[in-house]
Structures are given as structure tokens and as C-alpha cells.
């Protein structure tokens, strides 16, 4: 999606005040470019909407974990929602204070929980009874109380792609209301666990406020029951999930989403936590790729580009739509129908199918839009392709915030066992 940070000046695509062709020329392709201005604006849209209300915006690190992105958000006051020891490591390295970090996920290992306890994170969003007992044992072992919330599965339909809905009964996430009540009771009886919150996350790329409101209402019912058990909470964590416009979607603005939450929370005094990822960074980034070959198949036209499913997996994985724009616009040329495909040896390796694009020739640049969330973080080295570089733009400046991987990077940590070599 074009926005105030990615726009055409004359016939040329810019990121803030930088022509993106300049970035491609200096850094090569494929390359992710992020607009710092857009990240700041999106974060502030959430933050301002909360106004005087106690709140904490825990950016979902899984959406974009580049240190420069995390550090920028940290300086604006963001916390982090993490799901692994690796994400905790990144968040801390980027300067996010540990007391602003919440830890979600169904499969936290002992080592990860011990690490998070030592770092004194704000709270663990516990997703099962077994996890609760494991955490209790680790806390006792380390002589350190763990602050917890229980992740509730509110059984609401977020009406999004099935792979990314998380708050339905059939999903692996959270606990049903009766299970949650039991978990709270157990936690409350333990001297190693401090019950401080309630949590849910119902899914991602959600395009209306109703599912969030329904989830919040279910949480309130549960909080009333907890109150009658003598359990009072200080935090309500509503998770992330607000969608963005990739094409023609019209999601609520962050401010409207927050207003809907605040309307429901008027009579509550808990600190509200949210865990947005995509809605902060999704439209803050693009993937720049260069046309390698213009291949005319017997049935279809293919733009074979140097970016592939290993760089941006969303089209292949979820059949997701990412707008693709020519970096230099063509005047008066009729669009043609093409598949934009990468060099990987799979038919599933495409960035777009049956897309109308202007006729382009070898060497021209394309921008895959809305690639700032779940882009680089889901990239892989499949086909032994080095991961792309990442660039941050601020006004007229840009800087490489992650250098492109080299071939040496690809084999780092690998060993050929001596006995293996000797056995042939
Ligand atoms: N909190 C929790 C516990 C989550 O599991 C997630 C995302 C978020 C927050 C952030 O959600 P967001 O605000 O970004 O929607 N790879 C998929 C998206 C997976 C989302 C997983 N959980 C995609 O590319 O669409």
C-alpha cells in the first residue's frame, strides 16, 4: 500500500525522501526497506489514543525483530511481546526494559523460562496447567517469584485466515474459562507465583473491532468470577491482531480500535496491555527486488525476480496478496498479466500470480509493498540463498541495519565429522 512514507514523486517511488532505486543501487537486491517515520507514526497513533489511561504497548517482536526497529520503538516507550528466548535476547539487546516485556507462547522451555525469570520480565502469559507447574518449579529453584497472567481462549471467531486465528476452542492457544479459573486458583495458592494479569490473543490481520470486543467481554466475565474468589488483577492484556490494508481492506485505525477498548474499560482501573505487531510495522516496509528475466511461457508471462519465497513467504504460505509496484512508473503503457516468481525450485515460489503490471525489462526494479511485518522474520536460507539486507530510512538518510548474508554466513556452525569423511 502506498502511504505518506512510500509514494511516487514524478514517476519514481520514494521511501520518505530517498528514491528507493538509490537504496537498490547501493545495497543491492533483494532488500527490505523500512520507514522510521511510518513506524513512529503508527506507534504514536496507538499511544496517543490511550491518552491518560495507564497502558503498555508491547510490540510483537515476531512481526519484525530487527534491532534498529526494536530500538526505535523502545525509545518511544514500547515494551515487547516475546515468544522465545531468542526474542527476549533481541528485545534486551535493543534496549527494551525487561519490566516492559511479556512472554506468550504454548511451548516455553525450562531454559527459556529461567532466562526470562532472571531478566525479571513483567509477566509470563501462561497457556497451560503443565506450564504453570513447570514455571512454579523453576521459580522455586531460582528463589524468584514469577509474575503471571493466564492466557484465556475466549472462543471468538476473528474471521481471518485459519492459520492465524488463535482464539477458537479448537486452537492450541490459551485455556478455556473453566480451565483458566482452575489455573488461577492453583497459581494463587503458590508462593512462587504472583497473579497479576489476564491475557488473550485471538488472531491476526483482524479487520473489524467486534471480535476484540467480544473477547474483552468474555475476559470481563472471568474477571468478575476471579474477583468473587478474591483474586484482583493489575493488568489486562488484549493481545495484538489488528489488521492492515494490503490491497483494499479497510481495517479500523489504531485510534478507533483503542477507543473501542477504552469504552469497555471505563469502569476498570487495570493497566491495559496490547501486543500489536503487523499494524505497527506492516506498511512501514517494502521488499525491493530486481527483474532477472522476462520469461514468456506458453500459457503465462513470468517476471522472474531476485526475491523469492525464502525472502517473503507470505504469498506462498497464506496465498497473501502483496501489492507490487514498479519503482519507475511507465507512462502510457498498457499493463500485462504476469506471475511474479522467484528463482526457487518450487511452483509455490511466487510473490504474485495473475497480476497486472506494466511491461518491464530485465534489470528493472519492483517494490513488494506491505512487507514490513512477517517478512524478514519469516525468511529462511532455503535453496542456500543468503538472507536479504535490511535498510532503515529516516528523512533523506538511509542505513543498512542488517547486512546481506554472505556465503560464509550460510555454513556458519556446520561441521563435516572426521569419521564421516573417513568412512568412504
Ligand atoms: N501476540 C501474540 C500472542 C501473537 O501470537 C501475535 C501474533 C501477536 C501478538 C501479534 O499479532 P499482530 O498484531 O501482528 O497481528 N505469520 C502470519 C502472522 C502470525 C501471527 C502470529 N501471532 C502472517 O504473516 O500473516
Short mmCIF file of C-alpha atoms and ligand atoms in Angstrom, two decimals:
data_model
loop_
_atom_site.label_atom_id
_atom_site.label_comp_id
_atom_site.label_asym_id
_atom_site.label_seq_id
_atom_site.Cartn_x
_atom_site.Cartn_y
_atom_site.Cartn_z
CA UNK A 1 0.00 0.00 0.00
CA UNK A 2 1.22 3.46 -0.82
CA UNK A 3 1.12 5.84 2.12
CA UNK A 4 2.77 9.03 3.32
CA UNK A 5 6.12 7.23 3.55
CA UNK A 6 6.07 5.28 0.28
CA UNK A 7 4.89 7.40 -2.61
CA UNK A 8 5.71 8.45 -6.16
CA UNK A 9 7.50 11.71 -6.79
CA UNK A 10 7.36 12.32 -10.52
CA UNK A 11 7.43 8.78 -11.81
CA UNK A 12 9.76 7.44 -9.14
CA UNK A 13 8.99 5.52 -5.95
CA UNK A 14 10.35 7.10 -2.78
CA UNK A 15 10.71 5.97 0.81
CA UNK A 16 10.46 9.20 2.79
CA UNK A 17 12.93 11.49 0.96
CA UNK A 18 15.00 8.70 -0.55
CA UNK A 19 14.41 7.35 -4.07
CA UNK A 20 14.27 3.61 -3.46
CA UNK A 21 16.32 2.97 -6.60
CA UNK A 22 19.18 4.66 -4.73
CA UNK A 23 18.92 2.04 -1.98
CA UNK A 24 18.87 -0.81 -4.51
CA UNK A 25 21.91 0.67 -6.26
CA UNK A 26 23.90 0.98 -3.04
CA UNK A 27 22.82 -2.12 -1.15
CA UNK A 28 21.78 -4.49 -3.94
CA UNK A 29 18.60 -6.54 -4.13
CA UNK A 30 16.58 -8.15 -2.68
CA UNK A 31 16.49 -5.70 0.19
CA UNK A 32 13.93 -4.79 2.84
CA UNK A 33 13.46 -1.03 3.41
CA UNK A 34 11.74 0.32 6.48
CA UNK A 35 10.45 3.85 7.00
CA UNK A 36 11.30 5.03 10.51
CA UNK A 37 8.73 7.84 10.16
CA UNK A 38 5.96 5.36 9.44
CA UNK A 39 6.94 3.17 12.40
CA UNK A 40 6.92 6.23 14.66
CA UNK A 41 3.54 7.42 13.37
CA UNK A 42 1.91 4.06 13.82
CA UNK A 43 3.26 3.61 17.32
CA UNK A 44 2.19 7.11 18.29
CA UNK A 45 -1.31 6.55 16.87
CA UNK A 46 -1.77 3.80 19.46
CA UNK A 47 -0.01 5.63 22.25
CA UNK A 48 -1.88 8.91 21.84
CA UNK A 49 -5.26 7.18 21.70
CA UNK A 50 -4.72 5.81 25.22
CA UNK A 51 -4.23 9.36 26.41
CA UNK A 52 -4.06 9.44 30.26
CA UNK A 53 -5.10 5.83 30.67
CA UNK A 54 -2.40 3.51 32.13
CA UNK A 55 -1.25 1.33 29.29
CA UNK A 56 1.67 -0.55 27.82
CA UNK A 57 2.19 -1.21 24.13
CA UNK A 58 4.15 -4.45 23.86
CA UNK A 59 5.29 -4.67 20.23
CA UNK A 60 5.05 -8.26 18.96
CA UNK A 61 8.70 -8.95 18.19
CA UNK A 62 7.82 -11.81 15.84
CA UNK A 63 6.47 -9.30 13.31
CA UNK A 64 9.81 -7.54 12.88
CA UNK A 65 12.73 -8.27 15.15
CA UNK A 66 15.43 -6.11 13.60
CA UNK A 67 17.36 -4.40 16.41
CA UNK A 68 17.01 -0.98 14.79
CA UNK A 69 13.23 -1.35 14.61
CA UNK A 70 13.02 -2.57 18.21
CA UNK A 71 15.33 0.17 19.44
CA UNK A 72 13.30 2.88 17.69
CA UNK A 73 10.12 1.58 19.32
CA UNK A 74 11.85 1.22 22.70
CA UNK A 75 12.78 4.91 22.56
CA UNK A 76 9.12 5.74 22.01
CA UNK A 77 8.19 3.81 25.15
CA UNK A 78 7.28 0.44 23.68
CA UNK A 79 7.53 -2.83 25.53
CA UNK A 80 7.74 -6.22 23.85
CA UNK A 81 5.62 -9.30 23.45
CA UNK A 82 8.04 -12.20 23.05
CA UNK A 83 7.56 -15.88 22.29
CA UNK A 84 11.06 -17.30 22.68
CA UNK A 85 14.39 -16.90 24.41
CA UNK A 86 15.77 -15.56 21.16
CA UNK A 87 13.18 -12.80 21.06
CA UNK A 88 13.94 -11.95 24.69
CA UNK A 89 17.63 -11.68 23.82
CA UNK A 90 16.85 -9.35 20.92
CA UNK A 91 14.44 -7.20 22.94
CA UNK A 92 17.01 -6.70 25.68
CA UNK A 93 19.83 -6.01 23.20
CA UNK A 94 17.61 -3.39 21.56
CA UNK A 95 17.12 -1.61 24.87
CA UNK A 96 13.57 -2.62 25.77
CA UNK A 97 13.38 -2.56 29.59
CA UNK A 98 12.65 -6.05 30.90
CA UNK A 99 9.79 -4.78 33.06
CA UNK A 100 8.03 -3.90 29.82
CA UNK A 101 8.27 -7.44 28.41
CA UNK A 102 5.50 -10.05 28.38
CA UNK A 103 6.14 -13.63 27.36
CA UNK A 104 3.46 -15.55 25.39
CA UNK A 105 3.56 -18.97 23.71
CA UNK A 106 2.38 -22.54 24.31
CA UNK A 107 5.81 -24.16 24.40
CA UNK A 108 8.13 -22.22 26.69
CA UNK A 109 11.09 -24.42 27.63
CA UNK A 110 12.63 -24.62 31.11
CA UNK A 111 15.74 -22.82 29.92
CA UNK A 112 13.69 -20.05 28.32
CA UNK A 113 11.58 -19.54 31.44
CA UNK A 114 14.67 -19.46 33.67
CA UNK A 115 16.25 -16.86 31.36
CA UNK A 116 13.12 -14.69 31.45
CA UNK A 117 12.87 -15.01 35.24
CA UNK A 118 16.48 -13.95 35.68
CA UNK A 119 15.82 -10.98 33.43
CA UNK A 120 12.82 -10.12 35.62
CA UNK A 121 10.29 -9.65 32.82
CA UNK A 122 6.91 -8.10 33.61
CA UNK A 123 4.86 -11.29 33.21
CA UNK A 124 4.51 -14.75 31.75
CA UNK A 125 1.30 -15.31 29.81
CA UNK A 126 0.75 -18.91 30.88
CA UNK A 127 -1.02 -21.16 28.41
CA UNK A 128 -1.48 -24.50 30.24
CA UNK A 129 -1.57 -26.04 33.70
CA UNK A 130 1.57 -28.02 32.97
CA UNK A 131 3.38 -24.83 32.03
CA UNK A 132 2.17 -23.25 35.27
CA UNK A 133 3.64 -26.09 37.34
CA UNK A 134 6.89 -26.01 35.38
CA UNK A 135 7.21 -22.27 35.94
CA UNK A 136 6.46 -22.69 39.64
CA UNK A 137 9.21 -25.30 39.94
CA UNK A 138 11.72 -23.08 38.17
CA UNK A 139 10.78 -20.07 40.30
CA UNK A 140 11.25 -22.09 43.45
CA UNK A 141 14.57 -23.36 42.20
CA UNK A 142 15.81 -19.88 41.43
CA UNK A 143 14.25 -18.41 44.57
CA UNK A 144 12.49 -15.81 42.42
CA UNK A 145 8.72 -15.24 42.20
CA UNK A 146 7.22 -15.23 38.73
CA UNK A 147 4.56 -12.70 37.82
CA UNK A 148 1.91 -14.37 35.71
CA UNK A 149 -1.27 -13.93 33.78
CA UNK A 150 -3.36 -16.73 32.34
CA UNK A 151 -3.98 -16.69 28.61
CA UNK A 152 -7.66 -17.23 28.10
CA UNK A 153 -9.07 -18.78 24.97
CA UNK A 154 -12.30 -16.78 24.60
CA UNK A 155 -13.65 -18.89 21.72
CA UNK A 156 -14.41 -15.99 19.41
CA UNK A 157 -14.09 -16.06 15.65
CA UNK A 158 -11.68 -13.38 14.40
CA UNK A 159 -12.76 -14.03 10.79
CA UNK A 160 -9.28 -14.20 9.42
CA UNK A 161 -7.09 -16.80 7.67
CA UNK A 162 -7.45 -20.14 9.56
CA UNK A 163 -3.67 -20.42 10.04
CA UNK A 164 -3.63 -17.18 12.02
CA UNK A 165 -6.76 -17.42 14.14
CA UNK A 166 -5.81 -18.33 17.66
CA UNK A 167 -8.81 -17.73 19.92
CA UNK A 168 -11.11 -20.55 18.87
CA UNK A 169 -11.78 -23.58 21.06
CA UNK A 170 -10.11 -25.85 18.52
CA UNK A 171 -6.86 -23.82 18.54
CA UNK A 172 -3.87 -24.78 20.66
CA UNK A 173 -3.71 -21.43 22.47
CA UNK A 174 -4.81 -20.42 25.95
CA UNK A 175 -7.20 -22.03 28.42
CA UNK A 176 -10.99 -22.22 28.36
CA UNK A 177 -12.77 -20.21 31.06
CA UNK A 178 -13.26 -23.17 33.47
CA UNK A 179 -9.65 -24.30 32.98
CA UNK A 180 -8.44 -20.74 33.47
CA UNK A 181 -10.31 -20.42 36.76
CA UNK A 182 -8.64 -23.56 38.00
CA UNK A 183 -5.23 -22.32 36.88
CA UNK A 184 -5.79 -19.02 38.68
CA UNK A 185 -6.73 -20.86 41.85
CA UNK A 186 -3.62 -23.02 41.70
CA UNK A 187 -1.40 -20.05 40.94
CA UNK A 188 -2.93 -18.06 43.75
CA UNK A 189 -2.10 -20.81 46.22
CA UNK A 190 1.57 -20.85 45.22
CA UNK A 191 4.04 -18.65 46.99
CA UNK A 192 6.29 -18.74 43.92
CA UNK A 193 3.70 -17.31 41.55
CA UNK A 194 2.25 -13.83 41.69
CA UNK A 195 -1.01 -13.49 39.80
CA UNK A 196 -1.09 -10.04 38.21
CA UNK A 197 -2.99 -10.26 34.94
CA UNK A 198 -5.27 -11.82 32.39
CA UNK A 199 -4.38 -12.24 28.74
CA UNK A 200 -5.80 -13.23 25.38
CA UNK A 201 -4.83 -13.02 21.72
CA UNK A 202 -7.45 -14.08 19.23
CA UNK A 203 -5.68 -13.90 15.90
CA UNK A 204 -4.02 -11.70 13.34
CA UNK A 205 -5.00 -9.49 10.39
CA UNK A 206 -8.40 -8.83 12.01
CA UNK A 207 -10.38 -6.23 10.11
CA UNK A 208 -13.18 -5.27 12.50
CA UNK A 209 -13.45 -4.37 16.17
CA UNK A 210 -16.30 -6.76 17.03
CA UNK A 211 -14.15 -9.87 17.69
CA UNK A 212 -11.90 -7.82 20.01
CA UNK A 213 -14.94 -6.50 21.86
CA UNK A 214 -16.39 -9.99 22.21
CA UNK A 215 -13.10 -11.28 23.58
CA UNK A 216 -12.84 -8.41 26.03
CA UNK A 217 -16.37 -9.08 27.29
CA UNK A 218 -15.53 -12.73 27.91
CA UNK A 219 -12.46 -11.65 29.85
CA UNK A 220 -14.55 -9.31 31.96
CA UNK A 221 -16.91 -12.13 32.89
CA UNK A 222 -13.93 -14.15 34.01
CA UNK A 223 -12.50 -11.22 35.96
CA UNK A 224 -15.79 -10.93 37.85
CA UNK A 225 -15.57 -14.57 38.83
CA UNK A 226 -11.96 -14.09 39.87
CA UNK A 227 -12.98 -11.13 41.98
CA UNK A 228 -15.51 -13.26 43.80
CA UNK A 229 -12.66 -15.72 44.50
CA UNK A 230 -10.68 -12.85 45.98
CA UNK A 231 -8.29 -12.57 43.03
CA UNK A 232 -7.78 -9.00 41.82
CA UNK A 233 -5.64 -8.22 38.80
CA UNK A 234 -3.48 -5.25 37.80
CA UNK A 235 -3.12 -5.92 34.05
CA UNK A 236 -5.44 -6.78 31.18
CA UNK A 237 -3.51 -7.91 28.10
CA UNK A 238 -5.66 -7.93 24.98
CA UNK A 239 -3.02 -9.29 22.61
CA UNK A 240 -2.41 -7.99 19.11
CA UNK A 241 -4.14 -8.72 15.86
CA UNK A 242 -5.36 -5.50 14.30
CA UNK A 243 -5.13 -5.84 10.53
CA UNK A 244 -3.68 -3.55 7.88
CA UNK A 245 -4.59 -2.75 4.32
CA UNK A 246 -2.62 -4.86 1.87
CA UNK A 247 -4.94 -4.21 -1.03
CA UNK A 248 -8.45 -2.91 -0.50
CA UNK A 249 -9.07 -3.90 3.11
CA UNK A 250 -10.38 -1.18 5.41
CA UNK A 251 -9.26 -2.07 8.94
CA UNK A 252 -10.13 0.17 11.89
CA UNK A 253 -7.44 2.77 12.59
CA UNK A 254 -5.38 2.12 15.75
CA UNK A 255 -7.10 5.10 17.40
CA UNK A 256 -10.58 3.67 16.72
CA UNK A 257 -9.54 0.27 17.99
CA UNK A 258 -8.18 1.79 21.20
CA UNK A 259 -11.32 3.92 21.60
CA UNK A 260 -13.45 0.76 21.38
CA UNK A 261 -11.34 -0.88 24.09
CA UNK A 262 -11.39 2.16 26.34
CA UNK A 263 -15.16 2.40 26.07
CA UNK A 264 -15.37 -1.10 27.52
CA UNK A 265 -12.76 -0.47 30.17
CA UNK A 266 -14.22 2.79 31.51
CA UNK A 267 -15.03 1.41 34.92
CA UNK A 268 -11.84 -0.67 35.23
CA UNK A 269 -8.61 0.53 36.75
CA UNK A 270 -6.21 -2.09 35.43
CA UNK A 271 -3.31 -1.18 33.16
CA UNK A 272 -4.24 -2.16 29.60
CA UNK A 273 -1.61 -4.00 27.59
CA UNK A 274 -1.82 -4.54 23.86
CA UNK A 275 0.56 -6.54 21.67
CA UNK A 276 0.34 -5.09 18.15
CA UNK A 277 2.81 -6.28 15.54
CA UNK A 278 1.60 -6.05 11.96
CA UNK A 279 -0.40 -2.85 12.48
CA UNK A 280 2.77 -1.03 13.54
CA UNK A 281 5.31 -2.34 11.05
CA UNK A 282 3.42 -3.98 8.18
CA UNK A 283 3.01 -0.94 5.99
CA UNK A 284 6.33 0.50 7.22
CA UNK A 285 8.31 -1.80 4.98
CA UNK A 286 8.77 -2.93 1.39
CA UNK A 287 10.86 -5.59 -0.29
CA UNK A 288 12.79 -4.32 -3.29
CA UNK A 289 13.55 -6.85 -5.95
CA UNK A 290 15.04 -6.72 -9.44
CA UNK A 291 13.72 -8.32 -12.59
CA UNK A 292 16.14 -11.03 -13.70
CA UNK A 293 14.28 -12.36 -16.69
CA UNK A 294 11.13 -11.58 -18.54
CA UNK A 295 10.02 -15.05 -19.47
CA UNK A 296 7.15 -15.75 -21.80
CA UNK A 297 5.76 -19.20 -21.08
CA UNK A 298 3.37 -20.94 -23.41
CA UNK A 299 0.43 -20.06 -21.15
CA UNK A 300 1.69 -17.30 -18.90
CA UNK A 301 4.11 -14.44 -18.64
CA UNK A 302 6.62 -14.66 -15.81
CA UNK A 303 8.61 -11.90 -14.24
CA UNK A 304 11.45 -13.85 -12.69
CA UNK A 305 12.81 -11.64 -9.93
CA UNK A 306 15.71 -11.98 -7.50
CA UNK A 307 13.42 -12.07 -4.42
CA UNK A 308 11.75 -15.35 -3.56
CA UNK A 309 9.60 -17.28 -1.11
CA UNK A 310 12.57 -17.65 1.21
CA UNK A 311 12.75 -13.84 1.48
CA UNK A 312 8.99 -13.21 1.75
CA UNK A 313 6.99 -16.35 2.44
CA UNK A 314 3.51 -14.90 2.94
CA UNK A 315 2.22 -15.28 -0.65
CA UNK A 316 3.26 -18.94 -0.79
CA UNK A 317 2.17 -19.77 2.76
CA UNK A 318 -1.14 -17.99 3.06
CA UNK A 319 -1.82 -17.05 -0.53
CA UNK A 320 -1.43 -13.50 0.82
CA UNK A 321 -1.79 -10.54 -1.50
CA UNK A 322 1.06 -8.03 -1.57
CA UNK A 323 0.76 -5.13 -3.92
CA UNK A 324 3.66 -4.93 -6.38
CA UNK A 325 4.67 -1.58 -7.84
CA UNK A 326 7.21 -0.68 -10.49
CA UNK A 327 9.88 1.54 -8.95
CA UNK A 328 9.82 3.68 -12.08
CA UNK A 329 6.31 4.24 -13.34
CA UNK A 330 5.68 3.85 -17.05
CA UNK A 331 3.71 6.41 -18.92
CA UNK A 332 1.10 5.25 -21.42
CA UNK A 333 1.91 1.58 -21.39
CA UNK A 334 -0.85 -0.99 -21.17
CA UNK A 335 -0.45 -3.42 -18.28
CA UNK A 336 0.13 -7.08 -18.95
CA UNK A 337 -0.87 -10.09 -16.89
CA UNK A 338 2.11 -11.75 -15.17
CA UNK A 339 3.15 -14.10 -12.40
CA UNK A 340 5.95 -12.59 -10.33
CA UNK A 341 8.11 -15.54 -9.36
CA UNK A 342 11.45 -16.14 -7.67
CA UNK A 343 14.38 -18.38 -8.53
CA UNK A 344 13.44 -21.17 -6.08
CA UNK A 345 12.78 -24.62 -7.44
CA UNK A 346 9.11 -24.86 -6.48
CA UNK A 347 5.94 -23.88 -8.25
CA UNK A 348 4.84 -22.43 -4.90
CA UNK A 349 7.59 -19.83 -5.20
CA UNK A 350 5.67 -16.75 -6.23
CA UNK A 351 5.22 -13.23 -4.93
CA UNK A 352 2.10 -12.60 -7.02
CA UNK A 353 0.01 -14.50 -9.53
CA UNK A 354 -2.06 -13.17 -12.41
CA UNK A 355 -1.10 -9.62 -11.58
CA UNK A 356 -1.46 -6.65 -13.91
CA UNK A 357 1.88 -4.89 -14.23
CA UNK A 358 3.44 -2.63 -16.85
CA UNK A 359 5.74 -4.23 -19.41
CA UNK A 360 9.19 -4.27 -17.80
CA UNK A 361 12.53 -5.39 -19.00
CA UNK A 362 15.49 -7.12 -17.41
CA UNK A 363 17.11 -5.09 -14.66
CA UNK A 364 14.10 -3.00 -13.71
CA UNK A 365 13.06 -2.76 -10.06
CA UNK A 366 9.85 -3.79 -8.37
CA UNK A 367 8.65 -2.96 -4.87
CA UNK A 368 6.68 -5.57 -2.96
CA UNK A 369 4.56 -3.47 -0.64
CA UNK A 370 3.36 -4.04 2.95
CA UNK A 371 6.32 -6.30 3.66
CA UNK A 372 7.42 -4.82 7.00
CA UNK A 373 5.65 -7.46 9.12
CA UNK A 374 6.32 -11.19 8.96
CA UNK A 375 8.67 -10.56 6.05
CA UNK A 376 12.27 -10.78 7.11
CA UNK A 377 11.35 -12.56 10.37
CA UNK A 378 9.94 -15.48 8.40
CA UNK A 379 12.75 -15.60 5.87
CA UNK A 380 14.91 -18.68 5.51
CA UNK A 381 18.01 -19.88 3.75
CA UNK A 382 16.10 -22.32 1.54
CA UNK A 383 17.98 -23.15 -1.66
CA UNK A 384 21.03 -21.81 0.21
CA UNK A 385 20.05 -18.28 -0.59
CA UNK A 386 21.68 -15.70 1.67
CA UNK A 387 19.10 -13.65 3.56
CA UNK A 388 18.48 -10.16 2.18
CA UNK A 389 19.79 -6.94 3.68
CA UNK A 390 17.57 -4.62 5.72
CA UNK A 391 17.71 -0.84 5.47
CA UNK A 392 16.19 1.86 7.69
CA UNK A 393 15.25 5.20 6.16
CA UNK A 394 14.94 8.44 8.11
CA UNK A 395 14.18 11.52 6.02
CA UNK A 396 16.96 11.89 3.47
CA UNK A 397 19.18 9.28 5.07
CA UNK A 398 19.28 5.55 4.99
CA UNK A 399 21.40 3.00 6.73
CA UNK A 400 21.94 -0.73 6.42
CA UNK A 401 20.54 -2.16 9.65
CA UNK A 402 21.35 -5.72 8.73
CA UNK A 403 23.92 -6.56 6.12
CA UNK A 404 23.13 -9.10 3.45
CA UNK A 405 24.27 -12.59 4.40
CA UNK A 406 27.35 -13.95 2.71
CA UNK A 407 28.04 -17.48 1.54
CA UNK A 408 30.29 -17.87 4.60
CA UNK A 409 27.30 -16.98 6.81
CA UNK A 410 25.40 -19.83 5.20
CA UNK A 411 27.74 -22.51 6.51
CA UNK A 412 28.46 -20.96 9.88
CA UNK A 413 28.34 -23.57 12.61
CA UNK A 414 28.37 -26.53 10.25
CA UNK A 415 30.94 -29.32 10.58
CA UNK A 416 31.90 -32.28 8.48
CA UNK A 417 32.61 -35.04 11.05
CA UNK A 418 36.03 -36.58 10.62
CA UNK A 419 34.67 -40.11 10.89
CA UNK A 420 32.19 -39.35 8.15
CA UNK A 421 34.95 -38.25 5.81
CA UNK A 422 36.99 -41.31 6.68
CA UNK A 423 34.20 -43.82 6.12
CA UNK A 424 34.21 -43.57 2.31
N1 LIG B 1 0.54 -11.52 20.47
C1 LIG B 1 0.57 -12.86 20.28
C2 LIG B 1 0.48 -13.75 21.43
C3 LIG B 1 0.66 -13.36 18.97
O1 LIG B 1 0.69 -14.68 18.78
C4 LIG B 1 0.74 -12.47 17.87
C5 LIG B 1 0.86 -12.96 16.51
C6 LIG B 1 0.73 -11.08 18.13
C7 LIG B 1 0.62 -10.65 19.44
C8 LIG B 1 0.83 -10.04 17.05
O2 LIG B 1 -0.21 -10.09 16.17
P1 LIG B 1 -0.37 -8.95 15.04
O3 LIG B 1 -0.67 -7.66 15.75
O4 LIG B 1 0.91 -8.87 14.30
O5 LIG B 1 -1.48 -9.43 14.22
N2 LIG B 1 2.87 -15.02 10.09
C9 LIG B 1 1.50 -14.58 10.00
C10 LIG B 1 1.02 -13.90 11.26
C11 LIG B 1 1.15 -14.75 12.51
C12 LIG B 1 0.73 -14.05 13.76
C13 LIG B 1 1.08 -14.85 14.96
N3 LIG B 1 0.83 -14.22 16.20
C14 LIG B 1 1.35 -13.67 8.79
O6 LIG B 1 2.34 -13.43 8.10
O7 LIG B 1 0.25 -13.21 8.48
#
